[in-house]
mmCIF file of C-alpha atoms and ligand atoms in Angstrom:
data_model
loop_
_atom_site.group_PDB
_atom_site.id
_atom_site.type_symbol
_atom_site.label_atom_id
_atom_site.label_comp_id
_atom_site.label_asym_id
_atom_site.label_seq_id
_atom_site.Cartn_x
_atom_site.Cartn_y
_atom_site.Cartn_z
ATOM 1 C CA MET A 1 119.178 -60.733 -16.686
ATOM 2 C CA THR A 2 121.235 -58.261 -14.730
ATOM 3 C CA VAL A 3 120.816 -57.666 -10.999
ATOM 4 C CA GLU A 4 119.080 -54.394 -11.859
ATOM 5 C CA GLU A 5 116.604 -56.080 -14.227
ATOM 6 C CA LEU A 6 115.919 -58.876 -11.729
ATOM 7 C CA SER A 7 115.329 -56.318 -8.979
ATOM 8 C CA THR A 8 112.907 -54.336 -11.127
ATOM 9 C CA GLU A 9 110.894 -57.397 -12.064
ATOM 10 C CA PHE A 10 111.011 -59.636 -8.984
ATOM 11 C CA ALA A 11 112.205 -57.837 -5.852
ATOM 12 C CA CYS A 12 109.587 -57.547 -3.116
ATOM 13 C CA GLU A 13 109.372 -57.347 0.660
ATOM 14 C CA ASN A 14 111.431 -60.454 1.466
ATOM 15 C CA ILE A 15 113.347 -60.835 -1.812
ATOM 16 C CA SER A 16 116.275 -58.842 -3.115
ATOM 17 C CA PHE A 17 118.966 -59.363 -5.725
ATOM 18 C CA GLU A 18 122.650 -58.657 -5.397
ATOM 19 C CA GLU A 19 125.921 -59.301 -7.150
ATOM 20 C CA GLY A 20 127.472 -62.440 -5.725
ATOM 21 C CA PRO A 21 131.024 -63.707 -6.154
ATOM 22 C CA ASN A 22 132.523 -62.761 -9.517
ATOM 23 C CA GLY A 23 129.454 -60.626 -10.239
ATOM 24 C CA LEU A 24 127.035 -63.583 -10.527
ATOM 25 C CA PRO A 25 123.453 -62.487 -9.825
ATOM 26 C CA VAL A 26 122.240 -63.884 -6.504
ATOM 27 C CA ALA A 27 118.697 -63.856 -5.115
ATOM 28 C CA ARG A 28 118.324 -63.316 -1.375
ATOM 29 C CA LEU A 29 115.199 -64.635 0.350
ATOM 30 C CA ARG A 30 115.015 -63.391 3.906
ATOM 31 C CA ASN A 31 111.972 -63.597 6.171
ATOM 32 C CA ASP A 32 111.260 -64.160 9.880
ATOM 33 C CA LEU A 33 111.931 -67.884 9.476
ATOM 34 C CA GLY A 34 115.162 -68.028 7.527
ATOM 35 C CA ASP A 35 117.650 -66.685 5.058
ATOM 36 C CA VAL A 36 118.601 -68.230 1.708
ATOM 37 C CA ALA A 37 120.886 -67.136 -1.129
ATOM 38 C CA ILE A 38 120.458 -68.634 -4.613
ATOM 39 C CA SER A 39 122.693 -68.081 -7.595
ATOM 40 C CA VAL A 40 120.897 -67.739 -10.940
ATOM 41 C CA HIS A 41 123.867 -69.584 -12.453
ATOM 42 C CA GLY A 42 122.904 -73.206 -11.880
ATOM 43 C CA ALA A 43 119.775 -72.327 -9.827
ATOM 44 C CA HIS A 44 122.221 -73.108 -7.098
ATOM 45 C CA VAL A 45 121.364 -72.623 -3.399
ATOM 46 C CA LEU A 46 124.497 -71.052 -1.900
ATOM 47 C CA SER A 47 123.428 -70.713 1.719
ATOM 48 C CA TYR A 48 120.619 -71.421 4.142
ATOM 49 C CA ALA A 49 120.206 -70.554 7.785
ATOM 50 C CA PRO A 50 116.968 -70.706 9.747
ATOM 51 C CA SER A 51 116.493 -67.545 11.841
ATOM 52 C CA GLY A 52 118.877 -67.537 14.776
ATOM 53 C CA SER A 53 120.788 -70.608 13.525
ATOM 54 C CA ASP A 54 124.271 -71.068 12.177
ATOM 55 C CA PRO A 55 124.683 -71.824 8.453
ATOM 56 C CA VAL A 56 123.351 -75.238 7.468
ATOM 57 C CA ILE A 57 124.779 -75.357 3.955
ATOM 58 C CA TRP A 58 128.495 -75.550 3.224
ATOM 59 C CA LEU A 59 130.236 -73.600 0.460
ATOM 60 C CA SER A 60 133.882 -73.980 -0.508
ATOM 61 C CA GLU A 61 136.193 -71.010 -0.193
ATOM 62 C CA TYR A 62 137.897 -72.293 -3.330
ATOM 63 C CA SER A 63 134.850 -72.479 -5.576
ATOM 64 C CA TRP A 64 134.934 -71.131 -9.098
ATOM 65 C CA TYR A 65 132.124 -68.768 -9.895
ATOM 66 C CA GLU A 66 132.366 -68.975 -13.657
ATOM 67 C CA ALA A 67 129.784 -69.345 -16.378
ATOM 68 C CA ASP A 68 130.914 -72.753 -17.627
ATOM 69 C CA LYS A 69 131.831 -74.283 -14.254
ATOM 70 C CA PRO A 70 129.817 -75.682 -11.347
ATOM 71 C CA ILE A 71 129.916 -73.980 -7.958
ATOM 72 C CA ARG A 72 131.581 -76.126 -5.254
ATOM 73 C CA GLY A 73 129.309 -76.525 -2.247
ATOM 74 C CA GLY A 74 125.736 -75.295 -1.766
ATOM 75 C CA ILE A 75 123.127 -77.376 -3.561
ATOM 76 C CA PRO A 76 124.217 -78.137 -7.132
ATOM 77 C CA VAL A 77 121.410 -79.316 -9.413
ATOM 78 C CA CYS A 78 122.618 -82.460 -11.176
ATOM 79 C CA TRP A 79 120.447 -83.094 -14.242
ATOM 80 C CA PRO A 80 119.682 -84.890 -16.604
ATOM 81 C CA TRP A 81 122.394 -87.359 -15.720
ATOM 82 C CA PHE A 82 124.181 -88.161 -12.482
ATOM 83 C CA GLY A 83 127.977 -88.655 -12.516
ATOM 84 C CA GLY A 84 129.493 -89.163 -15.967
ATOM 85 C CA ASN A 85 127.284 -89.148 -19.048
ATOM 86 C CA PRO A 86 126.695 -92.818 -19.964
ATOM 87 C CA GLN A 87 126.892 -92.159 -23.749
ATOM 88 C CA ASN A 88 129.465 -89.400 -23.928
ATOM 89 C CA PRO A 89 132.276 -89.283 -21.355
ATOM 90 C CA ASP A 90 133.339 -85.840 -22.629
ATOM 91 C CA TRP A 91 130.079 -84.253 -21.520
ATOM 92 C CA PRO A 92 130.085 -82.477 -18.152
ATOM 93 C CA ALA A 93 129.890 -84.595 -15.008
ATOM 94 C CA HIS A 94 126.479 -84.452 -13.284
ATOM 95 C CA GLY A 95 124.771 -82.918 -16.344
ATOM 96 C CA PHE A 96 124.459 -79.422 -17.750
ATOM 97 C CA ALA A 97 121.907 -77.873 -15.362
ATOM 98 C CA ARG A 98 124.472 -76.810 -12.783
ATOM 99 C CA ILE A 99 126.620 -75.001 -15.380
ATOM 100 C CA SER A 100 123.743 -73.217 -17.154
ATOM 101 C CA GLU A 101 122.244 -69.775 -16.739
ATOM 102 C CA TRP A 102 118.679 -70.232 -15.519
ATOM 103 C CA ASN A 103 115.820 -67.727 -15.755
ATOM 104 C CA VAL A 104 113.988 -66.359 -12.759
ATOM 105 C CA VAL A 105 110.283 -66.703 -13.615
ATOM 106 C CA ALA A 106 108.495 -65.994 -10.323
ATOM 107 C CA ALA A 107 109.158 -64.899 -6.758
ATOM 108 C CA GLY A 108 106.949 -63.904 -3.873
ATOM 109 C CA GLN A 109 105.219 -64.787 -0.661
ATOM 110 C CA GLU A 110 102.859 -67.695 0.122
ATOM 111 C CA GLY A 111 101.622 -67.153 3.675
ATOM 112 C CA ASP A 112 104.712 -67.077 5.922
ATOM 113 C CA ASN A 113 106.875 -68.646 3.214
ATOM 114 C CA THR A 114 109.024 -66.840 0.673
ATOM 115 C CA TYR A 115 109.756 -68.510 -2.659
ATOM 116 C CA ILE A 116 111.591 -68.111 -5.911
ATOM 117 C CA THR A 117 111.182 -70.149 -9.101
ATOM 118 C CA LEU A 118 113.837 -70.550 -11.769
ATOM 119 C CA GLU A 119 113.470 -72.279 -15.103
ATOM 120 C CA LEU A 120 115.736 -73.917 -17.669
ATOM 121 C CA THR A 121 114.706 -74.927 -21.207
ATOM 122 C CA PRO A 122 116.631 -76.044 -24.318
ATOM 123 C CA ASP A 123 116.930 -72.344 -25.310
ATOM 124 C CA ASP A 124 119.384 -71.928 -22.413
ATOM 125 C CA ILE A 125 121.806 -74.764 -23.175
ATOM 126 C CA PRO A 126 124.334 -75.601 -25.915
ATOM 127 C CA GLU A 127 122.714 -77.252 -28.932
ATOM 128 C CA GLU A 128 124.761 -80.446 -28.538
ATOM 129 C CA PHE A 129 122.855 -81.234 -25.321
ATOM 130 C CA CYS A 130 119.428 -80.660 -26.889
ATOM 131 C CA THR A 131 118.582 -84.284 -27.485
ATOM 132 C CA PHE A 132 115.055 -83.804 -26.116
ATOM 133 C CA ALA A 133 112.759 -80.922 -25.231
ATOM 134 C CA PHE A 134 112.121 -80.214 -21.557
ATOM 135 C CA LYS A 135 111.202 -77.655 -18.976
ATOM 136 C CA LEU A 136 113.176 -77.884 -15.753
ATOM 137 C CA THR A 137 111.976 -75.812 -12.820
ATOM 138 C CA LEU A 138 113.530 -75.244 -9.432
ATOM 139 C CA LYS A 139 111.395 -73.717 -6.698
ATOM 140 C CA ALA A 140 113.073 -72.861 -3.397
ATOM 141 C CA ILE A 141 110.764 -72.080 -0.492
ATOM 142 C CA VAL A 142 111.953 -70.661 2.820
ATOM 143 C CA GLY A 143 109.616 -71.313 5.718
ATOM 144 C CA SER A 144 110.149 -73.220 8.948
ATOM 145 C CA GLU A 145 112.347 -75.421 6.735
ATOM 146 C CA LEU A 146 113.948 -75.095 3.306
ATOM 147 C CA ARG A 147 112.076 -76.907 0.517
ATOM 148 C CA VAL A 148 113.804 -77.318 -2.829
ATOM 149 C CA GLU A 149 111.523 -78.702 -5.533
ATOM 150 C CA LEU A 150 113.017 -79.807 -8.840
ATOM 151 C CA THR A 151 110.393 -80.402 -11.538
ATOM 152 C CA THR A 152 111.165 -82.074 -14.858
ATOM 153 C CA GLU A 153 108.559 -81.708 -17.579
ATOM 154 C CA ASN A 154 108.713 -83.610 -20.853
ATOM 155 C CA THR A 155 107.869 -81.164 -23.632
ATOM 156 C CA SER A 156 109.195 -83.559 -26.321
ATOM 157 C CA GLU A 157 107.089 -85.713 -28.583
ATOM 158 C CA PHE A 158 108.769 -88.855 -27.274
ATOM 159 C CA PRO A 159 109.583 -90.337 -23.836
ATOM 160 C CA PHE A 160 112.947 -89.695 -22.191
ATOM 161 C CA ASP A 161 114.856 -90.988 -19.161
ATOM 162 C CA PHE A 162 116.749 -88.788 -16.738
ATOM 163 C CA SER A 163 118.606 -88.870 -13.447
ATOM 164 C CA SER A 164 118.938 -85.998 -11.021
ATOM 165 C CA ALA A 165 120.329 -84.892 -7.699
ATOM 166 C CA LEU A 166 119.945 -82.048 -5.278
ATOM 167 C CA HIS A 167 123.577 -82.560 -4.343
ATOM 168 C CA SER A 168 123.396 -80.882 -0.926
ATOM 169 C CA TYR A 169 126.621 -80.003 0.899
ATOM 170 C CA PHE A 170 126.101 -79.615 4.666
ATOM 171 C CA ASN A 171 128.086 -77.539 7.100
ATOM 172 C CA ILE A 172 129.369 -79.670 9.992
ATOM 173 C CA SER A 173 131.691 -79.207 12.957
ATOM 174 C CA GLU A 174 134.145 -81.977 11.974
ATOM 175 C CA ILE A 175 133.644 -85.029 9.782
ATOM 176 C CA THR A 176 134.902 -87.419 12.481
ATOM 177 C CA LYS A 177 132.313 -86.017 14.941
ATOM 178 C CA ILE A 178 129.195 -86.658 12.917
ATOM 179 C CA ALA A 179 127.065 -89.660 12.050
ATOM 180 C CA VAL A 180 124.466 -89.984 9.305
ATOM 181 C CA ASN A 181 121.395 -91.839 10.616
ATOM 182 C CA GLY A 182 118.423 -93.213 8.740
ATOM 183 C CA LEU A 183 119.955 -95.726 6.357
ATOM 184 C CA ASN A 184 120.419 -98.695 8.706
ATOM 185 C CA GLY A 185 119.586 -101.973 6.929
ATOM 186 C CA LYS A 186 119.575 -100.388 3.451
ATOM 187 C CA GLU A 187 121.473 -101.762 0.481
ATOM 188 C CA TYR A 188 124.257 -99.550 -0.863
ATOM 189 C CA ILE A 189 126.860 -99.521 -3.598
ATOM 190 C CA ASP A 190 130.308 -98.438 -2.489
ATOM 191 C CA THR A 191 131.129 -96.531 -5.670
ATOM 192 C CA MET A 192 134.857 -96.609 -4.867
ATOM 193 C CA ASP A 193 134.956 -100.276 -5.920
ATOM 194 C CA ASP A 194 131.364 -100.957 -7.076
ATOM 195 C CA SER A 195 130.823 -103.463 -4.257
ATOM 196 C CA HIS A 196 127.342 -104.024 -2.788
ATOM 197 C CA HIS A 197 126.655 -104.039 0.970
ATOM 198 C CA ILE A 198 123.956 -103.605 3.587
ATOM 199 C CA GLN A 199 124.392 -100.587 5.872
ATOM 200 C CA GLN A 200 124.831 -101.605 9.513
ATOM 201 C CA GLY A 201 123.853 -98.839 11.934
ATOM 202 C CA ASP A 202 124.867 -95.213 11.388
ATOM 203 C CA ILE A 203 127.354 -94.011 8.791
ATOM 204 C CA THR A 204 130.519 -92.616 10.352
ATOM 205 C CA PHE A 205 133.556 -91.297 8.490
ATOM 206 C CA ALA A 206 137.240 -92.214 8.692
ATOM 207 C CA ALA A 207 138.224 -92.268 4.985
ATOM 208 C CA GLU A 208 136.947 -91.267 1.542
ATOM 209 C CA THR A 209 133.263 -92.199 1.440
ATOM 210 C CA ASP A 210 131.136 -92.411 -1.718
ATOM 211 C CA LEU A 211 127.987 -94.474 -1.098
ATOM 212 C CA LEU A 212 124.959 -94.761 -3.347
ATOM 213 C CA PHE A 213 121.780 -96.140 -1.767
ATOM 214 C CA PRO A 214 119.660 -97.147 -4.798
ATOM 215 C CA ASP A 215 116.445 -98.014 -2.973
ATOM 216 C CA THR A 216 115.484 -95.728 -0.108
ATOM 217 C CA ASP A 217 113.011 -92.913 0.375
ATOM 218 C CA ASP A 218 113.916 -92.566 4.051
ATOM 219 C CA THR A 219 114.666 -89.316 5.814
ATOM 220 C CA CYS A 220 118.325 -88.929 6.825
ATOM 221 C CA PHE A 221 119.689 -87.117 9.861
ATOM 222 C CA ILE A 222 123.141 -85.640 10.260
ATOM 223 C CA ASN A 223 123.841 -85.932 13.943
ATOM 224 C CA ASP A 224 126.582 -83.428 14.756
ATOM 225 C CA LEU A 225 128.087 -84.070 18.191
ATOM 226 C CA GLY A 226 130.619 -81.243 17.773
ATOM 227 C CA TRP A 227 127.956 -78.574 17.365
ATOM 228 C CA ASN A 228 125.173 -80.413 19.246
ATOM 229 C CA ARG A 229 122.736 -80.154 16.421
ATOM 230 C CA LYS A 230 120.858 -82.408 14.050
ATOM 231 C CA ILE A 231 120.182 -81.603 10.393
ATOM 232 C CA THR A 232 117.185 -83.384 8.878
ATOM 233 C CA VAL A 233 117.121 -84.193 5.167
ATOM 234 C CA ALA A 234 113.647 -85.386 4.205
ATOM 235 C CA LYS A 235 112.543 -85.938 0.640
ATOM 236 C CA GLU A 236 109.676 -86.613 -1.749
ATOM 237 C CA ASN A 237 109.743 -88.608 -5.003
ATOM 238 C CA SER A 238 113.350 -89.605 -4.486
ATOM 239 C CA ASN A 239 114.114 -93.263 -3.982
ATOM 240 C CA SER A 240 117.904 -93.026 -3.853
ATOM 241 C CA THR A 241 120.430 -91.223 -1.656
ATOM 242 C CA VAL A 242 124.147 -90.531 -2.013
ATOM 243 C CA VAL A 243 126.474 -89.916 0.937
ATOM 244 C CA TRP A 244 129.849 -88.404 0.057
ATOM 245 C CA ASN A 245 132.991 -87.010 1.631
ATOM 246 C CA PRO A 246 136.167 -86.830 -0.502
ATOM 247 C CA TRP A 247 138.640 -87.023 2.412
ATOM 248 C CA ALA A 248 142.251 -85.856 2.071
ATOM 249 C CA ALA A 249 143.676 -87.377 -1.124
ATOM 250 C CA LYS A 250 140.674 -86.598 -3.334
ATOM 251 C CA ALA A 251 140.437 -83.105 -1.815
ATOM 252 C CA GLU A 252 144.032 -82.544 -2.956
ATOM 253 C CA ARG A 253 143.091 -83.606 -6.488
ATOM 254 C CA MET A 254 140.100 -81.265 -6.772
ATOM 255 C CA PRO A 255 141.221 -77.805 -7.931
ATOM 256 C CA ASP A 256 138.148 -76.031 -6.488
ATOM 257 C CA PHE A 257 138.280 -77.650 -3.046
ATOM 258 C CA GLY A 258 140.661 -76.739 -0.197
ATOM 259 C CA ALA A 259 142.978 -79.489 1.045
ATOM 260 C CA GLU A 260 141.510 -79.340 4.563
ATOM 261 C CA GLU A 261 137.937 -78.463 3.688
ATOM 262 C CA TYR A 262 136.734 -82.066 3.817
ATOM 263 C CA HIS A 263 136.740 -81.756 7.633
ATOM 264 C CA GLY A 264 133.824 -79.313 7.589
ATOM 265 C CA MET A 265 131.391 -80.788 5.053
ATOM 266 C CA VAL A 266 129.342 -83.833 4.196
ATOM 267 C CA CYS A 267 127.032 -84.433 1.240
ATOM 268 C CA VAL A 268 123.705 -86.169 1.767
ATOM 269 C CA GLU A 269 122.171 -86.043 -1.683
ATOM 270 C CA THR A 270 118.501 -86.366 -2.591
ATOM 271 C CA THR A 271 118.624 -88.208 -5.891
ATOM 272 C CA ASN A 272 116.931 -90.066 -8.699
ATOM 273 C CA ALA A 273 120.077 -92.016 -9.578
ATOM 274 C CA ASP A 274 121.163 -95.512 -10.587
ATOM 275 C CA ALA A 275 118.130 -97.872 -10.365
ATOM 276 C CA ASP A 276 116.043 -94.807 -9.485
ATOM 277 C CA VAL A 277 116.367 -93.295 -12.995
ATOM 278 C CA ARG A 278 113.000 -91.838 -14.077
ATOM 279 C CA SER A 279 111.109 -91.970 -17.393
ATOM 280 C CA LEU A 280 108.633 -89.392 -18.582
ATOM 281 C CA ASN A 281 106.159 -89.641 -21.445
ATOM 282 C CA PRO A 282 105.317 -86.501 -23.424
ATOM 283 C CA ASP A 283 103.504 -83.915 -21.259
ATOM 284 C CA GLU A 284 104.302 -85.793 -18.042
ATOM 285 C CA SER A 285 106.199 -84.175 -15.196
ATOM 286 C CA HIS A 286 108.018 -85.293 -12.073
ATOM 287 C CA THR A 287 108.925 -83.295 -8.959
ATOM 288 C CA MET A 288 111.692 -84.406 -6.613
ATOM 289 C CA THR A 289 111.938 -82.439 -3.369
ATOM 290 C CA ALA A 290 114.549 -82.060 -0.642
ATOM 291 C CA ILE A 291 113.316 -80.688 2.689
ATOM 292 C CA ILE A 292 116.041 -79.428 5.001
ATOM 293 C CA SER A 293 115.714 -78.387 8.635
ATOM 294 C CA VAL A 294 117.884 -78.195 11.736
ATOM 295 C CA LYS A 295 117.433 -78.640 15.472
ATOM 296 C CA ASN A 296 119.901 -77.853 18.210
ATOM 297 C CA HIS A 297 120.159 -80.634 20.837
HETATM 298 C C1 BG6 B 301 129.131 -87.213 -5.752
HETATM 299 C C2 BG6 B 301 129.729 -88.438 -6.359
HETATM 300 O O1 BG6 B 301 127.750 -87.231 -5.970
HETATM 301 O O2 BG6 B 301 129.677 -86.045 -6.364
HETATM 302 C C3 BG6 B 301 131.242 -88.375 -6.227
HETATM 303 O O3 BG6 B 301 129.195 -89.589 -5.705
HETATM 304 C C4 BG6 B 301 131.780 -87.089 -6.830
HETATM 305 O O4 BG6 B 301 131.820 -89.500 -6.868
HETATM 306 C C5 BG6 B 301 131.067 -85.925 -6.167
HETATM 307 O O5 BG6 B 301 133.179 -87.009 -6.618
HETATM 308 C C6 BG6 B 301 131.501 -84.551 -6.683
HETATM 309 O O6 BG6 B 301 131.367 -84.462 -8.060
HETATM 310 P P1 BG6 B 301 131.835 -83.178 -8.828
HETATM 311 O O7 BG6 B 301 131.586 -83.457 -10.291
HETATM 312 O O8 BG6 B 301 131.028 -82.032 -8.322
HETATM 313 O O9 BG6 B 301 133.297 -82.999 -8.515
#
């Protein structure tokens, strides 16, 4: 749908639609509690700031905004696989949801909260990926925090497995001035060399970091000493977490990521990945939620 069509059907007091980068339709949810922008391409949260706060979500200045490419930064929706496709290495990394055009199906107000719901079905994706029938829904709710709910529904006649991630990129003062708390004592896989470890204390950053915690439903905190603030990443129905920063060499290799941009971002991803892969029988559904808030010290 065009921005005009979306506006006619869904705009209301706290919701408007505008042309984003490269003309991509973007929904803007703005109320007394916060401000969120969501691209219809990928059902991708581009920005979030609680009222009176600085931006919480990071977006690359080098991102592509093209139909067949993921947006770099924000909250990409990785689904129905995480990382490379296990059967077909030629299929897009992190699944097809983040490179698909979603459909806005509802938007409005629930008390003080403003929400928008987007949907993806097999009608919206290339036939080669249609190996099972599904309904994928993303509901973003702006209230005193940002809730992002990703619901997978099995509309097939047989069970299927899937992985997913709300691959959140956070805006930070400087990667060497932050620590990620909340994962002390948890097992993790260092995906750089597939080695297994137990996290000791907080996670700090001094090199490329790509850690998958396959068994944790704990809330994480990004403690930012540079900006004296703490971002909270709570979650529901997610038993795995990924913490990622590409650092300098990988940043150089990524065409949609500035060479120095790794200083200002960190990913703390709410996932159903690795051992946390989910199975759904016909007519079953599963909702994974990321809940993001911020407090200044
Ligand atoms: C993270 C992975 O989730 O996503 C990293 O752990 C990967 O290994 C990163 O590099 C970014 O992936 P992409 O496909 O968006 O470049």
